[in-house]
PDB file of C-alpha atoms in Angstrom:
ATOM      1  CA  MET S 735      75.068  97.667  70.482  1.00 83.00           C
ATOM      2  CA  ILE S 736      76.688  94.267  71.421  1.00 96.00           C
ATOM      3  CA  LEU S 737      80.078  93.896  71.345  1.00 97.00           C
ATOM      4  CA  PRO S 738      81.970  90.876  68.967  1.00 98.00           C
ATOM      5  CA  ALA S 739      83.204  88.164  71.070  1.00 98.00           C
ATOM      6  CA  VAL S 740      84.777  84.924  70.778  1.00 98.00           C
ATOM      7  CA  GLU S 741      82.488  82.334  72.120  1.00 98.00           C
ATOM      8  CA  LEU S 742      83.168  78.793  73.414  1.00 98.00           C
ATOM      9  CA  GLU S 743      80.909  75.959  74.820  1.00 97.00           C
ATOM     10  CA  THR S 744      81.758  73.366  76.779  1.00 97.00           C
ATOM     11  CA  LYS S 745      79.154  70.808  76.361  1.00 95.00           C
ATOM     12  CA  PRO S 746      75.712  71.642  74.346  1.00 96.00           C
ATOM     13  CA  LYS S 747      72.666  73.548  75.953  1.00 95.00           C
ATOM     14  CA  PRO S 748      74.515  75.524  78.430  1.00 97.00           C
ATOM     15  CA  ARG S 749      73.323  76.522  81.648  1.00 94.00           C
ATOM     16  CA  HIS S 750      75.993  78.606  82.949  1.00 98.00           C
ATOM     17  CA  SER S 751      78.043  81.515  81.476  1.00 98.00           C
ATOM     18  CA  ILE S 752      81.299  83.112  81.953  1.00 98.00           C
ATOM     19  CA  ILE S 753      82.013  86.583  80.084  1.00 98.00           C
ATOM     20  CA  TRP S 754      85.766  86.921  80.106  1.00 98.00           C
ATOM     21  CA  LEU S 755      87.372  90.353  79.506  1.00 98.00           C
ATOM     22  CA  HIS S 756      90.909  90.987  78.370  1.00 98.00           C
ATOM     23  CA  GLY S 757      93.654  93.057  79.543  1.00 97.00           C
ATOM     24  CA  LEU S 758      95.100  96.104  77.442  1.00 97.00           C
ATOM     25  CA  GLY S 759      95.886  96.037  74.149  1.00 96.00           C
ATOM     26  CA  ALA S 760      95.023  92.126  73.843  1.00 98.00           C
ATOM     27  CA  ASP S 761      91.522  90.361  72.495  1.00 98.00           C
ATOM     28  CA  GLY S 762      88.967  88.032  72.985  1.00 98.00           C
ATOM     29  CA  HIS S 763      91.164  85.325  71.954  1.00 98.00           C
ATOM     30  CA  ASP S 764      93.480  85.825  74.708  1.00 97.00           C
ATOM     31  CA  PHE S 765      91.970  83.383  77.597  1.00 97.00           C
ATOM     32  CA  ALA S 766      90.054  80.977  75.226  1.00 96.00           C
ATOM     33  CA  PRO S 767      93.428  78.705  75.654  1.00 96.00           C
ATOM     34  CA  ILE S 768      92.694  78.440  79.117  1.00 94.00           C
ATOM     35  CA  ILE S 769      89.741  76.882  79.135  1.00 96.00           C
ATOM     36  CA  PRO S 770      90.916  72.973  78.811  1.00 95.00           C
ATOM     37  CA  GLU S 771      93.159  73.484  81.384  1.00 95.00           C
ATOM     38  CA  LEU S 772      90.470  75.769  83.752  1.00 97.00           C
ATOM     39  CA  VAL S 773      87.109  73.503  82.924  1.00 97.00           C
ATOM     40  CA  SER S 774      86.359  70.290  84.506  1.00 95.00           C
ATOM     41  CA  ARG S 775      84.558  67.191  82.969  1.00 92.00           C
ATOM     42  CA  GLU S 776      82.025  67.428  85.820  1.00 93.00           C
ATOM     43  CA  TRP S 777      80.888  70.857  85.751  1.00 96.00           C
ATOM     44  CA  PRO S 778      77.844  71.620  83.987  1.00 96.00           C
ATOM     45  CA  ALA S 779      77.530  72.869  80.444  1.00 97.00           C
ATOM     46  CA  LEU S 780      79.086  76.201  79.881  1.00 98.00           C
ATOM     47  CA  ARG S 781      79.097  79.194  77.604  1.00 98.00           C
ATOM     48  CA  PHE S 782      82.455  81.319  77.583  1.00 98.00           C
ATOM     49  CA  VAL S 783      82.082  84.744  76.161  1.00 98.00           C
ATOM     50  CA  PHE S 784      85.369  86.382  75.680  1.00 98.00           C
ATOM     51  CA  PRO S 785      84.287  89.842  74.090  1.00 98.00           C
ATOM     52  CA  HIS S 786      86.994  92.325  72.139  1.00 98.00           C
ATOM     53  CA  ALA S 787      87.171  95.700  73.634  1.00 98.00           C
ATOM     54  CA  PRO S 788      86.412  98.705  71.255  1.00 97.00           C
ATOM     55  CA  VAL S 789      89.650 100.105  69.560  1.00 98.00           C
ATOM     56  CA  ARG S 790      90.450 103.597  71.233  1.00 97.00           C
ATOM     57  CA  PRO S 791      93.613 105.947  71.522  1.00 96.00           C
ATOM     58  CA  VAL S 792      95.852 104.794  74.914  1.00 95.00           C
ATOM     59  CA  THR S 793      97.471 108.103  76.489  1.00 94.00           C
ATOM     60  CA  ILE S 794      99.976 106.090  78.272  1.00 91.00           C
ATOM     61  CA  ASN S 795     101.058 104.004  74.752  1.00 92.00           C
ATOM     62  CA  GLY S 796     101.897 107.543  72.968  1.00 93.00           C
ATOM     63  CA  GLY S 797      98.173 107.708  71.667  1.00 95.00           C
ATOM     64  CA  ALA S 798      98.314 104.409  69.905  1.00 96.00           C
ATOM     65  CA  ALA S 799      94.939 103.226  69.064  1.00 97.00           C
ATOM     66  CA  MET S 800      94.701  99.527  70.309  1.00 97.00           C
ATOM     67  CA  ARG S 801      91.591  97.345  71.962  1.00 98.00           C
ATOM     68  CA  ALA S 802      90.890  98.963  75.379  1.00 98.00           C
ATOM     69  CA  TRP S 803      88.027  98.969  77.704  1.00 98.00           C
ATOM     70  CA  TYR S 804      89.187 103.013  78.901  1.00 96.00           C
ATOM     71  CA  ASP S 805      92.072 104.952  78.531  1.00 96.00           C
ATOM     72  CA  ILE S 806      95.324 105.096  80.626  1.00 94.00           C
ATOM     73  CA  LYS S 807      96.196 108.551  80.912  1.00 89.00           C
ATOM     74  CA  GLY S 808      99.937 107.920  83.099  1.00 81.00           C
ATOM     75  CA  SER S 809     102.016 105.611  84.750  1.00 76.00           C
ATOM     76  CA  ASP S 810      99.946 106.012  87.869  1.00 77.00           C
ATOM     77  CA  ILE S 811      96.868 103.802  86.707  1.00 78.00           C
ATOM     78  CA  ALA S 812      94.990 104.672  89.714  1.00 72.00           C
ATOM     79  CA  SER S 813      94.774 108.630  89.431  1.00 71.00           C
ATOM     80  CA  ARG S 814      93.456 110.377  86.208  1.00 74.00           C
ATOM     81  CA  GLN S 815      91.015 107.808  85.221  1.00 85.00           C
ATOM     82  CA  ASP S 816      89.056 107.756  82.746  1.00 93.00           C
ATOM     83  CA  GLU S 817      85.602 107.754  84.434  1.00 94.00           C
ATOM     84  CA  THR S 818      83.854 108.051  81.041  1.00 95.00           C
ATOM     85  CA  GLY S 819      85.253 104.910  79.582  1.00 96.00           C
ATOM     86  CA  VAL S 820      84.943 102.682  82.406  1.00 96.00           C
ATOM     87  CA  ARG S 821      81.096 103.474  82.590  1.00 97.00           C
ATOM     88  CA  GLU S 822      80.764 102.702  78.741  1.00 97.00           C
ATOM     89  CA  SER S 823      82.338  99.637  79.225  1.00 98.00           C
ATOM     90  CA  VAL S 824      80.635  98.981  82.093  1.00 98.00           C
ATOM     91  CA  ALA S 825      77.371  99.510  80.203  1.00 98.00           C
ATOM     92  CA  GLN S 826      78.444  96.963  77.572  1.00 98.00           C
ATOM     93  CA  LEU S 827      79.402  94.386  80.098  1.00 98.00           C
ATOM     94  CA  ASP S 828      75.527  94.747  81.233  1.00 98.00           C
ATOM     95  CA  ALA S 829      74.158  94.372  77.354  1.00 98.00           C
ATOM     96  CA  LEU S 830      76.488  91.108  77.515  1.00 98.00           C
ATOM     97  CA  ILE S 831      74.728  90.083  80.715  1.00 98.00           C
ATOM     98  CA  ALA S 832      71.262  90.890  79.370  1.00 98.00           C
ATOM     99  CA  ARG S 833      72.109  88.962  76.395  1.00 98.00           C
ATOM    100  CA  GLU S 834      73.143  85.647  78.152  1.00 98.00           C
ATOM    101  CA  HIS S 835      69.540  86.157  80.045  1.00 97.00           C
ATOM    102  CA  ASP S 836      67.887  86.025  76.812  1.00 97.00           C
ATOM    103  CA  ARG S 837      69.412  83.002  75.786  1.00 97.00           C
ATOM    104  CA  GLY S 838      68.609  81.501  78.930  1.00 97.00           C
ATOM    105  CA  VAL S 839      70.961  81.611  81.256  1.00 98.00           C
ATOM    106  CA  PRO S 840      69.740  84.228  84.147  1.00 98.00           C
ATOM    107  CA  ALA S 841      72.381  86.782  86.353  1.00 98.00           C
ATOM    108  CA  GLU S 842      72.340  84.345  88.948  1.00 98.00           C
ATOM    109  CA  ARG S 843      74.402  81.889  86.842  1.00 98.00           C
ATOM    110  CA  VAL S 844      76.475  84.191  84.950  1.00 98.00           C
ATOM    111  CA  ILE S 845      80.141  84.548  86.338  1.00 98.00           C
ATOM    112  CA  LEU S 846      82.143  87.487  85.273  1.00 98.00           C
ATOM    113  CA  ALA S 847      86.201  87.466  84.954  1.00 98.00           C
ATOM    114  CA  GLY S 848      88.845  89.451  83.940  1.00 98.00           C
ATOM    115  CA  PHE S 849      92.301  90.172  83.886  1.00 98.00           C
ATOM    116  CA  SER S 850      93.957  93.653  84.018  1.00 97.00           C
ATOM    117  CA  GLN S 851      91.909  96.145  82.688  1.00 97.00           C
ATOM    118  CA  GLY S 852      89.782  93.255  81.782  1.00 98.00           C
ATOM    119  CA  GLY S 853      89.525  92.626  85.545  1.00 98.00           C
ATOM    120  CA  ALA S 854      88.588  96.121  86.551  1.00 97.00           C
ATOM    121  CA  ILE S 855      85.769  96.434  84.233  1.00 98.00           C
ATOM    122  CA  VAL S 856      84.160  93.147  85.988  1.00 98.00           C
ATOM    123  CA  LEU S 857      84.479  94.460  89.239  1.00 98.00           C
ATOM    124  CA  ALA S 858      83.152  98.018  88.894  1.00 97.00           C
ATOM    125  CA  GLY S 859      80.193  96.572  86.821  1.00 98.00           C
ATOM    126  CA  GLY S 860      79.784  93.440  89.370  1.00 98.00           C
ATOM    127  CA  VAL S 861      78.922  95.198  92.293  1.00 98.00           C
ATOM    128  CA  ARG S 862      76.692  97.519  90.498  1.00 98.00           C
ATOM    129  CA  HIS S 863      74.855  95.038  88.341  1.00 98.00           C
ATOM    130  CA  ALA S 864      71.189  95.360  89.427  1.00 97.00           C
ATOM    131  CA  LYS S 865      70.394  91.610  89.263  1.00 98.00           C
ATOM    132  CA  ARG S 866      72.345  88.992  91.453  1.00 98.00           C
ATOM    133  CA  LEU S 867      75.429  87.354  89.319  1.00 98.00           C
ATOM    134  CA  GLY S 868      77.027  84.221  90.297  1.00 98.00           C
ATOM    135  CA  GLY S 869      80.605  85.914  90.947  1.00 98.00           C
ATOM    136  CA  VAL S 870      83.365  87.738  89.996  1.00 98.00           C
ATOM    137  CA  VAL S 871      87.001  87.015  88.668  1.00 98.00           C
ATOM    138  CA  ALA S 872      89.442  89.621  88.979  1.00 98.00           C
ATOM    139  CA  LEU S 873      93.047  88.976  88.339  1.00 98.00           C
ATOM    140  CA  SER S 874      95.951  91.716  87.985  1.00 98.00           C
ATOM    141  CA  THR S 875      93.831  93.990  88.659  1.00 98.00           C
ATOM    142  CA  TYR S 876      91.990  97.108  90.584  1.00 96.00           C
ATOM    143  CA  LEU S 877      89.010  98.486  91.082  1.00 96.00           C
ATOM    144  CA  PRO S 878      88.615 101.779  89.278  1.00 95.00           C
ATOM    145  CA  ILE S 879      85.759 104.817  90.532  1.00 93.00           C
ATOM    146  CA  HIS S 880      86.217 103.472  93.678  1.00 92.00           C
ATOM    147  CA  GLU S 881      84.555 106.598  95.545  1.00 92.00           C
ATOM    148  CA  THR S 882      81.287 106.355  93.883  1.00 93.00           C
ATOM    149  CA  THR S 883      81.483 102.471  94.877  1.00 94.00           C
ATOM    150  CA  ALA S 884      79.375 102.477  98.523  1.00 93.00           C
ATOM    151  CA  ALA S 885      76.814 105.056  96.870  1.00 95.00           C
ATOM    152  CA  GLU S 886      76.108 103.127  93.525  1.00 93.00           C
ATOM    153  CA  ARG S 887      76.627  99.236  94.508  1.00 96.00           C
ATOM    154  CA  SER S 888      73.852  97.379  93.780  1.00 97.00           C
ATOM    155  CA  VAL S 889      71.706  95.945  96.710  1.00 96.00           C
ATOM    156  CA  ALA S 890      71.036  92.669  94.911  1.00 97.00           C
ATOM    157  CA  ASN S 891      74.881  91.803  94.800  1.00 97.00           C
ATOM    158  CA  ALA S 892      75.683  93.481  98.181  1.00 96.00           C
ATOM    159  CA  GLU S 893      77.385  89.722  99.098  1.00 96.00           C
ATOM    160  CA  LEU S 894      78.893  89.159  95.618  1.00 97.00           C
ATOM    161  CA  PRO S 895      81.494  86.339  95.717  1.00 98.00           C
ATOM    162  CA  ILE S 896      84.953  87.257  94.378  1.00 98.00           C
ATOM    163  CA  PHE S 897      88.090  85.623  93.755  1.00 98.00           C
ATOM    164  CA  MET S 898      91.310  88.315  93.460  1.00 98.00           C
ATOM    165  CA  ALA S 899      94.535  87.395  92.701  1.00 98.00           C
ATOM    166  CA  HIS S 900      97.521  89.395  91.882  1.00 98.00           C
ATOM    167  CA  GLY S 901     101.275  88.410  91.138  1.00 98.00           C
ATOM    168  CA  SER S 902     103.893  89.780  94.164  1.00 98.00           C
ATOM    169  CA  HIS S 903     105.871  91.474  91.433  1.00 98.00           C
ATOM    170  CA  ASP S 904     103.736  93.000  88.988  1.00 97.00           C
ATOM    171  CA  ALA S 905     105.049  96.055  87.630  1.00 95.00           C
ATOM    172  CA  VAL S 906     102.062  96.865  85.384  1.00 94.00           C
ATOM    173  CA  VAL S 907      99.490  96.682  88.187  1.00 95.00           C
ATOM    174  CA  PRO S 908     101.017  96.881  91.373  1.00 96.00           C
ATOM    175  CA  GLN S 909     100.148  94.782  93.930  1.00 97.00           C
ATOM    176  CA  LEU S 910      99.638  97.437  96.533  1.00 97.00           C
ATOM    177  CA  LEU S 911      96.533  98.702  94.262  1.00 96.00           C
ATOM    178  CA  GLY S 912      95.011  94.959  94.127  1.00 97.00           C
ATOM    179  CA  THR S 913      95.210  94.957  98.531  1.00 98.00           C
ATOM    180  CA  ARG S 914      93.852  98.248  98.599  1.00 97.00           C
ATOM    181  CA  SER S 915      90.938  97.330  96.112  1.00 97.00           C
ATOM    182  CA  ARG S 916      90.488  94.069  98.325  1.00 98.00           C
ATOM    183  CA  ASP S 917      90.387  95.783 101.633  1.00 98.00           C
ATOM    184  CA  LEU S 918      87.687  98.146 100.321  1.00 97.00           C
ATOM    185  CA  LEU S 919      85.776  95.679  98.959  1.00 97.00           C
ATOM    186  CA  ARG S 920      85.913  93.714 102.317  1.00 98.00           C
ATOM    187  CA  GLY S 921      85.088  96.641 104.601  1.00 97.00           C
ATOM    188  CA  LEU S 922      81.805  96.724 102.334  1.00 97.00           C
ATOM    189  CA  GLY S 923      80.911  92.952 103.345  1.00 97.00           C
ATOM    190  CA  TYR S 924      82.041  91.566 100.093  1.00 97.00           C
ATOM    191  CA  PRO S 925      83.151  87.861 100.562  1.00 97.00           C
ATOM    192  CA  ILE S 926      86.762  88.483  98.863  1.00 98.00           C
ATOM    193  CA  ASP S 927      88.737  84.946  97.869  1.00 98.00           C
ATOM    194  CA  TRP S 928      92.252  86.487  97.684  1.00 98.00           C
ATOM    195  CA  HIS S 929      95.333  84.786  96.291  1.00 98.00           C
ATOM    196  CA  SER S 930      98.779  86.191  95.917  1.00 98.00           C
ATOM    197  CA  TYR S 931     101.080  84.642  93.909  1.00 98.00           C
ATOM    198  CA  PRO S 932     105.319  85.095  93.205  1.00 98.00           C
ATOM    199  CA  MET S 933     105.065  86.332  89.669  1.00 98.00           C
ATOM    200  CA  ALA S 934     104.540  89.287  87.261  1.00 98.00           C
ATOM    201  CA  HIS S 935     101.743  90.851  85.269  1.00 97.00           C
ATOM    202  CA  SER S 936     100.779  87.442  84.108  1.00 97.00           C
ATOM    203  CA  VAL S 937      98.732  84.038  84.932  1.00 97.00           C
ATOM    204  CA  SER S 938     100.569  81.027  86.873  1.00 96.00           C
ATOM    205  CA  ALA S 939      99.506  77.480  86.718  1.00 96.00           C
ATOM    206  CA  GLU S 940      98.934  77.812  90.343  1.00 97.00           C
ATOM    207  CA  GLU S 941      96.789  80.529  90.025  1.00 98.00           C
ATOM    208  CA  ILE S 942      94.472  78.534  87.313  1.00 97.00           C
ATOM    209  CA  ALA S 943      94.151  75.455  89.833  1.00 97.00           C
ATOM    210  CA  ASP S 944      92.772  77.699  92.871  1.00 98.00           C
ATOM    211  CA  LEU S 945      90.528  79.370  90.144  1.00 98.00           C
ATOM    212  CA  ARG S 946      89.301  76.222  89.012  1.00 97.00           C
ATOM    213  CA  GLN S 947      88.568  74.977  92.523  1.00 97.00           C
ATOM    214  CA  TRP S 948      86.768  78.624  93.478  1.00 98.00           C
ATOM    215  CA  LEU S 949      84.674  78.017  90.417  1.00 98.00           C
ATOM    216  CA  GLY S 950      83.802  74.446  90.880  1.00 97.00           C
ATOM    217  CA  GLN S 951      82.276  75.763  94.234  1.00 96.00           C
ATOM    218  CA  ARG S 952      80.122  78.365  92.164  1.00 96.00           C
ATOM    219  CA  LEU S 953      79.070  75.884  89.777  1.00 94.00           C
ATOM    220  CA  GLY S 954      77.907  73.430  92.259  1.00 84.00           C
ATOM    221  CA  ALA S 955      75.881  75.830  94.059  1.00 53.00           C
TER     222      ALA S 955
END
């Protein structure tokens, strides 16, 4: 089953797609307002796909049900990981990429993006995806199930370009988790474009400007 999603096209007949995953407790509407600030009129036609995560109980929030890509079992988010939930969400991401192919946008023209939990899924899913992707954008996040990354990563995406950005004052996903993930991925040979900003668990105008430049390079390639 394909996840429901908010979809927006910048021009008719999109030739590229960006699949953007939201953070814990948000939904697909969360990052849609960023498009006018992010997109350049010189870019080719783009389809933005903002899927809604399934609703599930989240342990750290007292078991309350909310949209989440996987369960968070404690304040140390990188330990006691919900590997089953992560893998289920990666499979749902793969299905969204396959649908773009069916709609005329091959994987190499698909860019994955995500914030916080959503960023974790696009990192884990991007390096494992069987077909070459256009790139990954990972904001205020970390690489989950990192222990199996080296064994499970895809040869097709061995040189996957990755934009990683983090707030130095992030108390939700500490920047140290982000830098550890960056270093692990760099050690495996991935070209990481790393950015740090003096902000909390959020997105800044400077970050959007940097991402716009990076995306412009990918879309022009």
